[in-house]
JSON list of N, CA and C in Angstrom, two decimals:
[
{"chain": "U", "resi": 1, "resn": "UNK", "atom": "N", "xyz": [0.85, -1.19, 0.00]},
{"chain": "U", "resi": 1, "resn": "UNK", "atom": "CA", "xyz": [0.00, 0.00, 0.00]},
{"chain": "U", "resi": 1, "resn": "UNK", "atom": "C", "xyz": [0.88, 1.23, 0.00]},
{"chain": "U", "resi": 2, "resn": "UNK", "atom": "N", "xyz": [0.65, 2.10, -0.97]},
{"chain": "U", "resi": 2, "resn": "UNK", "atom": "CA", "xyz": [1.48, 3.29, -1.14]},
{"chain": "U", "resi": 2, "resn": "UNK", "atom": "C", "xyz": [0.73, 4.51, -0.59]},
{"chain": "U", "resi": 3, "resn": "UNK", "atom": "N", "xyz": [1.37, 5.22, 0.32]},
{"chain": "U", "resi": 3, "resn": "UNK", "atom": "CA", "xyz": [0.80, 6.46, 0.87]},
{"chain": "U", "resi": 3, "resn": "UNK", "atom": "C", "xyz": [1.63, 7.62, 0.34]},
{"chain": "U", "resi": 4, "resn": "UNK", "atom": "N", "xyz": [0.99, 8.62, -0.27]},
{"chain": "U", "resi": 4, "resn": "UNK", "atom": "CA", "xyz": [1.76, 9.76, -0.79]},
{"chain": "U", "resi": 4, "resn": "UNK", "atom": "C", "xyz": [2.55, 10.45, 0.32]},
{"chain": "U", "resi": 5, "resn": "UNK", "atom": "N", "xyz": [3.73, 10.90, -0.06]},
{"chain": "U", "resi": 5, "resn": "UNK", "atom": "CA", "xyz": [4.69, 11.46, 0.90]},
{"chain": "U", "resi": 5, "resn": "UNK", "atom": "C", "xyz": [4.13, 12.71, 1.59]},
{"chain": "U", "resi": 6, "resn": "UNK", "atom": "N", "xyz": [3.44, 13.57, 0.81]},
{"chain": "U", "resi": 6, "resn": "UNK", "atom": "CA", "xyz": [2.94, 14.81, 1.41]},
{"chain": "U", "resi": 6, "resn": "UNK", "atom": "C", "xyz": [1.84, 14.53, 2.44]},
{"chain": "U", "resi": 7, "resn": "UNK", "atom": "N", "xyz": [1.07, 13.48, 2.28]},
{"chain": "U", "resi": 7, "resn": "UNK", "atom": "CA", "xyz": [0.04, 13.13, 3.26]},
{"chain": "U", "resi": 7, "resn": "UNK", "atom": "C", "xyz": [0.70, 12.65, 4.56]},
{"chain": "U", "resi": 8, "resn": "UNK", "atom": "N", "xyz": [1.79, 11.88, 4.44]},
{"chain": "U", "resi": 8, "resn": "UNK", "atom": "CA", "xyz": [2.52, 11.43, 5.63]},
{"chain": "U", "resi": 8, "resn": "UNK", "atom": "C", "xyz": [3.06, 12.63, 6.39]},
{"chain": "U", "resi": 9, "resn": "UNK", "atom": "N", "xyz": [3.66, 13.57, 5.67]},
{"chain": "U", "resi": 9, "resn": "UNK", "atom": "CA", "xyz": [4.20, 14.78, 6.32]},
{"chain": "U", "resi": 9, "resn": "UNK", "atom": "C", "xyz": [3.07, 15.57, 6.97]},
{"chain": "U", "resi": 10, "resn": "UNK", "atom": "N", "xyz": [1.93, 15.68, 6.29]},
{"chain": "U", "resi": 10, "resn": "UNK", "atom": "CA", "xyz": [0.80, 16.40, 6.85]},
{"chain": "U", "resi": 10, "resn": "UNK", "atom": "C", "xyz": [0.30, 15.73, 8.12]},
{"chain": "U", "resi": 11, "resn": "UNK", "atom": "N", "xyz": [0.25, 14.41, 8.15]},
{"chain": "U", "resi": 11, "resn": "UNK", "atom": "CA", "xyz": [-0.19, 13.69, 9.35]},
{"chain": "U", "resi": 11, "resn": "UNK", "atom": "C", "xyz": [0.79, 13.89, 10.49]},
{"chain": "U", "resi": 12, "resn": "UNK", "atom": "N", "xyz": [2.09, 13.96, 10.17]},
{"chain": "U", "resi": 12, "resn": "UNK", "atom": "CA", "xyz": [3.10, 14.17, 11.21]},
{"chain": "U", "resi": 12, "resn": "UNK", "atom": "C", "xyz": [3.01, 15.60, 11.75]},
{"chain": "U", "resi": 13, "resn": "UNK", "atom": "N", "xyz": [2.77, 16.58, 10.85]},
{"chain": "U", "resi": 13, "resn": "UNK", "atom": "CA", "xyz": [2.79, 17.98, 11.24]},
{"chain": "U", "resi": 13, "resn": "UNK", "atom": "C", "xyz": [1.45, 18.49, 11.76]},
{"chain": "U", "resi": 14, "resn": "UNK", "atom": "N", "xyz": [0.38, 17.73, 11.57]},
{"chain": "U", "resi": 14, "resn": "UNK", "atom": "CA", "xyz": [-0.94, 18.25, 11.93]},
{"chain": "U", "resi": 14, "resn": "UNK", "atom": "C", "xyz": [-1.07, 18.64, 13.41]},
{"chain": "U", "resi": 15, "resn": "UNK", "atom": "N", "xyz": [-0.50, 17.89, 14.38]},
{"chain": "U", "resi": 15, "resn": "UNK", "atom": "CA", "xyz": [-0.60, 18.38, 15.77]},
{"chain": "U", "resi": 15, "resn": "UNK", "atom": "C", "xyz": [0.09, 19.72, 15.96]},
{"chain": "U", "resi": 16, "resn": "UNK", "atom": "N", "xyz": [1.25, 19.90, 15.31]},
{"chain": "U", "resi": 16, "resn": "UNK", "atom": "CA", "xyz": [1.96, 21.17, 15.42]},
{"chain": "U", "resi": 16, "resn": "UNK", "atom": "C", "xyz": [1.17, 22.29, 14.77]},
{"chain": "U", "resi": 17, "resn": "UNK", "atom": "N", "xyz": [0.54, 21.99, 13.63]},
{"chain": "U", "resi": 17, "resn": "UNK", "atom": "CA", "xyz": [-0.28, 23.00, 12.96]},
{"chain": "U", "resi": 17, "resn": "UNK", "atom": "C", "xyz": [-1.48, 23.38, 13.82]},
{"chain": "U", "resi": 18, "resn": "UNK", "atom": "N", "xyz": [-2.05, 22.40, 14.50]},
{"chain": "U", "resi": 18, "resn": "UNK", "atom": "CA", "xyz": [-3.18, 22.68, 15.39]},
{"chain": "U", "resi": 18, "resn": "UNK", "atom": "C", "xyz": [-2.74, 23.56, 16.55]},
{"chain": "U", "resi": 19, "resn": "UNK", "atom": "N", "xyz": [-1.58, 23.26, 17.13]},
{"chain": "U", "resi": 19, "resn": "UNK", "atom": "CA", "xyz": [-1.05, 24.07, 18.24]},
{"chain": "U", "resi": 19, "resn": "UNK", "atom": "C", "xyz": [-0.76, 25.49, 17.76]},
{"chain": "U", "resi": 20, "resn": "UNK", "atom": "N", "xyz": [-0.16, 25.62, 16.58]},
{"chain": "U", "resi": 20, "resn": "UNK", "atom": "CA", "xyz": [0.14, 26.95, 16.04]},
{"chain": "U", "resi": 20, "resn": "UNK", "atom": "C", "xyz": [-1.15, 27.72, 15.80]},
{"chain": "U", "resi": 21, "resn": "UNK", "atom": "N", "xyz": [-2.19, 27.04, 15.31]},
{"chain": "U", "resi": 21, "resn": "UNK", "atom": "CA", "xyz": [-3.47, 27.69, 15.06]},
{"chain": "U", "resi": 21, "resn": "UNK", "atom": "C", "xyz": [-4.09, 28.19, 16.36]},
{"chain": "U", "resi": 22, "resn": "UNK", "atom": "N", "xyz": [-4.05, 27.35, 17.40]},
{"chain": "U", "resi": 22, "resn": "UNK", "atom": "CA", "xyz": [-4.61, 27.75, 18.71]},
{"chain": "U", "resi": 22, "resn": "UNK", "atom": "C", "xyz": [-3.83, 28.93, 19.27]},
{"chain": "U", "resi": 23, "resn": "UNK", "atom": "N", "xyz": [-2.52, 28.89, 19.17]},
{"chain": "U", "resi": 23, "resn": "UNK", "atom": "CA", "xyz": [-1.69, 30.01, 19.67]},
{"chain": "U", "resi": 23, "resn": "UNK", "atom": "C", "xyz": [-2.01, 31.29, 18.91]},
{"chain": "U", "resi": 24, "resn": "UNK", "atom": "N", "xyz": [-2.19, 31.18, 17.60]},
{"chain": "U", "resi": 24, "resn": "UNK", "atom": "CA", "xyz": [-2.52, 32.36, 16.79]},
{"chain": "U", "resi": 24, "resn": "UNK", "atom": "C", "xyz": [-3.87, 32.94, 17.21]},
{"chain": "U", "resi": 25, "resn": "UNK", "atom": "N", "xyz": [-4.84, 32.09, 17.46]},
{"chain": "U", "resi": 25, "resn": "UNK", "atom": "CA", "xyz": [-6.15, 32.57, 17.91]},
{"chain": "U", "resi": 25, "resn": "UNK", "atom": "C", "xyz": [-6.03, 33.28, 19.26]},
{"chain": "U", "resi": 26, "resn": "UNK", "atom": "N", "xyz": [-5.26, 32.69, 20.18]},
{"chain": "U", "resi": 26, "resn": "UNK", "atom": "CA", "xyz": [-5.08, 33.30, 21.50]},
{"chain": "U", "resi": 26, "resn": "UNK", "atom": "C", "xyz": [-4.39, 34.66, 21.39]},
{"chain": "U", "resi": 27, "resn": "UNK", "atom": "N", "xyz": [-3.36, 34.74, 20.55]},
{"chain": "U", "resi": 27, "resn": "UNK", "atom": "CA", "xyz": [-2.66, 36.01, 20.36]},
{"chain": "U", "resi": 27, "resn": "UNK", "atom": "C", "xyz": [-3.61, 37.05, 19.80]},
{"chain": "U", "resi": 28, "resn": "UNK", "atom": "N", "xyz": [-4.45, 36.65, 18.85]},
{"chain": "U", "resi": 28, "resn": "UNK", "atom": "CA", "xyz": [-5.42, 37.58, 18.27]},
{"chain": "U", "resi": 28, "resn": "UNK", "atom": "C", "xyz": [-6.38, 38.09, 19.34]},
{"chain": "U", "resi": 29, "resn": "UNK", "atom": "N", "xyz": [-6.88, 37.20, 20.19]},
{"chain": "U", "resi": 29, "resn": "UNK", "atom": "CA", "xyz": [-7.80, 37.60, 21.26]},
{"chain": "U", "resi": 29, "resn": "UNK", "atom": "C", "xyz": [-7.10, 38.52, 22.25]},
{"chain": "U", "resi": 30, "resn": "UNK", "atom": "N", "xyz": [-5.84, 38.20, 22.60]},
{"chain": "U", "resi": 30, "resn": "UNK", "atom": "CA", "xyz": [-5.09, 39.02, 23.55]},
{"chain": "U", "resi": 30, "resn": "UNK", "atom": "C", "xyz": [-4.85, 40.42, 22.98]},
{"chain": "U", "resi": 31, "resn": "UNK", "atom": "N", "xyz": [-4.52, 40.49, 21.69]},
{"chain": "U", "resi": 31, "resn": "UNK", "atom": "CA", "xyz": [-4.28, 41.80, 21.07]},
{"chain": "U", "resi": 31, "resn": "UNK", "atom": "C", "xyz": [-5.57, 42.62, 21.05]},
{"chain": "U", "resi": 32, "resn": "UNK", "atom": "N", "xyz": [-6.70, 41.97, 20.73]},
{"chain": "U", "resi": 32, "resn": "UNK", "atom": "CA", "xyz": [-7.97, 42.69, 20.76]},
{"chain": "U", "resi": 32, "resn": "UNK", "atom": "C", "xyz": [-8.28, 43.21, 22.16]},
{"chain": "U", "resi": 33, "resn": "UNK", "atom": "N", "xyz": [-8.06, 42.37, 23.16]},
{"chain": "U", "resi": 33, "resn": "UNK", "atom": "CA", "xyz": [-8.32, 42.78, 24.54]},
{"chain": "U", "resi": 33, "resn": "UNK", "atom": "C", "xyz": [-7.42, 43.94, 24.94]},
{"chain": "U", "resi": 34, "resn": "UNK", "atom": "N", "xyz": [-6.14, 43.88, 24.55]},
{"chain": "U", "resi": 34, "resn": "UNK", "atom": "CA", "xyz": [-5.21, 44.96, 24.89]},
{"chain": "U", "resi": 34, "resn": "UNK", "atom": "C", "xyz": [-5.63, 46.26, 24.22]},
{"chain": "U", "resi": 35, "resn": "UNK", "atom": "N", "xyz": [-6.05, 46.19, 22.95]},
{"chain": "U", "resi": 35, "resn": "UNK", "atom": "CA", "xyz": [-6.48, 47.40, 22.26]},
{"chain": "U", "resi": 35, "resn": "UNK", "atom": "C", "xyz": [-7.74, 47.98, 22.92]},
{"chain": "U", "resi": 36, "resn": "UNK", "atom": "N", "xyz": [-8.65, 47.11, 23.33]},
{"chain": "U", "resi": 36, "resn": "UNK", "atom": "CA", "xyz": [-9.86, 47.59, 24.00]},
{"chain": "U", "resi": 36, "resn": "UNK", "atom": "C", "xyz": [-9.50, 48.26, 25.33]},
{"chain": "U", "resi": 37, "resn": "UNK", "atom": "N", "xyz": [-8.57, 47.65, 26.08]},
{"chain": "U", "resi": 37, "resn": "UNK", "atom": "CA", "xyz": [-8.16, 48.24, 27.36]},
{"chain": "U", "resi": 37, "resn": "UNK", "atom": "C", "xyz": [-7.49, 49.59, 27.15]},
{"chain": "U", "resi": 38, "resn": "UNK", "atom": "N", "xyz": [-6.65, 49.70, 26.13]},
{"chain": "U", "resi": 38, "resn": "UNK", "atom": "CA", "xyz": [-5.98, 50.98, 25.85]},
{"chain": "U", "resi": 38, "resn": "UNK", "atom": "C", "xyz": [-7.01, 52.04, 25.47]},
{"chain": "U", "resi": 39, "resn": "UNK", "atom": "N", "xyz": [-7.98, 51.64, 24.65]},
{"chain": "U", "resi": 39, "resn": "UNK", "atom": "CA", "xyz": [-9.02, 52.59, 24.23]},
{"chain": "U", "resi": 39, "resn": "UNK", "atom": "C", "xyz": [-9.81, 53.09, 25.44]},
{"chain": "U", "resi": 40, "resn": "UNK", "atom": "N", "xyz": [-10.19, 52.18, 26.33]},
{"chain": "U", "resi": 40, "resn": "UNK", "atom": "CA", "xyz": [-10.94, 52.57, 27.52]},
{"chain": "U", "resi": 40, "resn": "UNK", "atom": "C", "xyz": [-10.09, 53.44, 28.45]},
{"chain": "U", "resi": 41, "resn": "UNK", "atom": "N", "xyz": [-8.80, 53.12, 28.55]},
{"chain": "U", "resi": 41, "resn": "UNK", "atom": "CA", "xyz": [-7.91, 53.92, 29.40]},
{"chain": "U", "resi": 41, "resn": "UNK", "atom": "C", "xyz": [-7.79, 55.34, 28.87]},
{"chain": "U", "resi": 42, "resn": "UNK", "atom": "N", "xyz": [-7.69, 55.48, 27.55]},
{"chain": "U", "resi": 42, "resn": "UNK", "atom": "CA", "xyz": [-7.60, 56.82, 26.96]},
{"chain": "U", "resi": 42, "resn": "UNK", "atom": "C", "xyz": [-8.90, 57.59, 27.20]},
{"chain": "U", "resi": 43, "resn": "UNK", "atom": "N", "xyz": [-10.04, 56.92, 27.03]},
{"chain": "U", "resi": 43, "resn": "UNK", "atom": "CA", "xyz": [-11.32, 57.59, 27.28]},
{"chain": "U", "resi": 43, "resn": "UNK", "atom": "C", "xyz": [-11.41, 58.06, 28.73]},
{"chain": "U", "resi": 44, "resn": "UNK", "atom": "N", "xyz": [-11.06, 57.17, 29.67]},
{"chain": "U", "resi": 44, "resn": "UNK", "atom": "CA", "xyz": [-11.13, 57.54, 31.08]},
{"chain": "U", "resi": 44, "resn": "UNK", "atom": "C", "xyz": [-10.17, 58.67, 31.41]},
{"chain": "U", "resi": 45, "resn": "UNK", "atom": "N", "xyz": [-8.99, 58.65, 30.80]},
{"chain": "U", "resi": 45, "resn": "UNK", "atom": "CA", "xyz": [-8.01, 59.71, 31.05]},
{"chain": "U", "resi": 45, "resn": "UNK", "atom": "C", "xyz": [-8.57, 61.06, 30.61]},
{"chain": "U", "resi": 46, "resn": "UNK", "atom": "N", "xyz": [-9.18, 61.10, 29.41]},
{"chain": "U", "resi": 46, "resn": "UNK", "atom": "CA", "xyz": [-9.74, 62.37, 28.95]},
{"chain": "U", "resi": 46, "resn": "UNK", "atom": "C", "xyz": [-10.93, 62.80, 29.80]},
{"chain": "U", "resi": 47, "resn": "UNK", "atom": "N", "xyz": [-11.72, 61.83, 30.29]},
{"chain": "U", "resi": 47, "resn": "UNK", "atom": "CA", "xyz": [-12.81, 62.20, 31.19]},
{"chain": "U", "resi": 47, "resn": "UNK", "atom": "C", "xyz": [-12.27, 62.80, 32.48]},
{"chain": "U", "resi": 48, "resn": "UNK", "atom": "N", "xyz": [-11.24, 62.17, 33.05]},
{"chain": "U", "resi": 48, "resn": "UNK", "atom": "CA", "xyz": [-10.66, 62.68, 34.29]},
{"chain": "U", "resi": 48, "resn": "UNK", "atom": "C", "xyz": [-10.03, 64.05, 34.08]},
{"chain": "U", "resi": 49, "resn": "UNK", "atom": "N", "xyz": [-9.37, 64.24, 32.93]},
{"chain": "U", "resi": 49, "resn": "UNK", "atom": "CA", "xyz": [-8.78, 65.56, 32.64]},
{"chain": "U", "resi": 49, "resn": "UNK", "atom": "C", "xyz": [-9.88, 66.61, 32.50]},
{"chain": "U", "resi": 50, "resn": "UNK", "atom": "N", "xyz": [-11.00, 66.23, 31.89]},
{"chain": "U", "resi": 50, "resn": "UNK", "atom": "CA", "xyz": [-12.12, 67.17, 31.77]},
{"chain": "U", "resi": 50, "resn": "UNK", "atom": "C", "xyz": [-12.67, 67.55, 33.13]},
{"chain": "U", "resi": 51, "resn": "UNK", "atom": "N", "xyz": [-12.82, 66.57, 34.02]},
{"chain": "U", "resi": 51, "resn": "UNK", "atom": "CA", "xyz": [-13.29, 66.87, 35.38]},
{"chain": "U", "resi": 51, "resn": "UNK", "atom": "C", "xyz": [-12.29, 67.76, 36.10]},
{"chain": "U", "resi": 52, "resn": "UNK", "atom": "N", "xyz": [-11.00, 67.44, 35.96]},
{"chain": "U", "resi": 52, "resn": "UNK", "atom": "CA", "xyz": [-9.97, 68.23, 36.63]},
{"chain": "U", "resi": 52, "resn": "UNK", "atom": "C", "xyz": [-9.97, 69.67, 36.15]},
{"chain": "U", "resi": 53, "resn": "UNK", "atom": "N", "xyz": [-10.03, 69.87, 34.81]},
{"chain": "U", "resi": 53, "resn": "UNK", "atom": "CA", "xyz": [-10.03, 71.23, 34.29]},
{"chain": "U", "resi": 53, "resn": "UNK", "atom": "C", "xyz": [-11.32, 71.95, 34.63]},
{"chain": "U", "resi": 54, "resn": "UNK", "atom": "N", "xyz": [-12.42, 71.20, 34.75]},
{"chain": "U", "resi": 54, "resn": "UNK", "atom": "CA", "xyz": [-13.67, 71.82, 35.19]},
{"chain": "U", "resi": 54, "resn": "UNK", "atom": "C", "xyz": [-13.56, 72.33, 36.61]},
{"chain": "U", "resi": 55, "resn": "UNK", "atom": "N", "xyz": [-12.92, 71.56, 37.49]},
{"chain": "U", "resi": 55, "resn": "UNK", "atom": "CA", "xyz": [-12.75, 72.01, 38.87]},
{"chain": "U", "resi": 55, "resn": "UNK", "atom": "C", "xyz": [-11.79, 73.19, 38.94]},
{"chain": "U", "resi": 56, "resn": "UNK", "atom": "N", "xyz": [-10.72, 73.16, 38.13]},
{"chain": "U", "resi": 56, "resn": "UNK", "atom": "CA", "xyz": [-9.78, 74.28, 38.13]},
{"chain": "U", "resi": 56, "resn": "UNK", "atom": "C", "xyz": [-10.47, 75.54, 37.61]},
{"chain": "U", "resi": 57, "resn": "UNK", "atom": "N", "xyz": [-11.33, 75.40, 36.60]},
{"chain": "U", "resi": 57, "resn": "UNK", "atom": "CA", "xyz": [-12.05, 76.53, 36.06]},
{"chain": "U", "resi": 57, "resn": "UNK", "atom": "C", "xyz": [-12.99, 77.14, 37.11]},
{"chain": "U", "resi": 58, "resn": "UNK", "atom": "N", "xyz": [-13.57, 76.27, 37.95]},
{"chain": "U", "resi": 58, "resn": "UNK", "atom": "CA", "xyz": [-14.48, 76.79, 38.99]},
{"chain": "U", "resi": 58, "resn": "UNK", "atom": "C", "xyz": [-13.70, 77.55, 40.07]},
{"chain": "U", "resi": 59, "resn": "UNK", "atom": "N", "xyz": [-12.45, 77.18, 40.27]},
{"chain": "U", "resi": 59, "resn": "UNK", "atom": "CA", "xyz": [-11.66, 77.86, 41.32]},
{"chain": "U", "resi": 59, "resn": "UNK", "atom": "C", "xyz": [-11.37, 79.31, 40.93]},
{"chain": "U", "resi": 60, "resn": "UNK", "atom": "N", "xyz": [-11.22, 79.57, 39.64]},
{"chain": "U", "resi": 60, "resn": "UNK", "atom": "CA", "xyz": [-10.82, 80.93, 39.21]},
{"chain": "U", "resi": 60, "resn": "UNK", "atom": "C", "xyz": [-12.00, 81.72, 38.70]}
]
């Protein structure tokens, strides 16, 4: 029984490809989460600066 060489290599590499795929998905999710956190941090920073300048404006 003859098995094509590329199928044998694919069967040997498939667990590694699956691991690489899972790692890529995790990295994508982590990057999305980091971008969302940065976006929220920037929004909160500008809100806090607005409150701070509002209080400073009331002092003068």
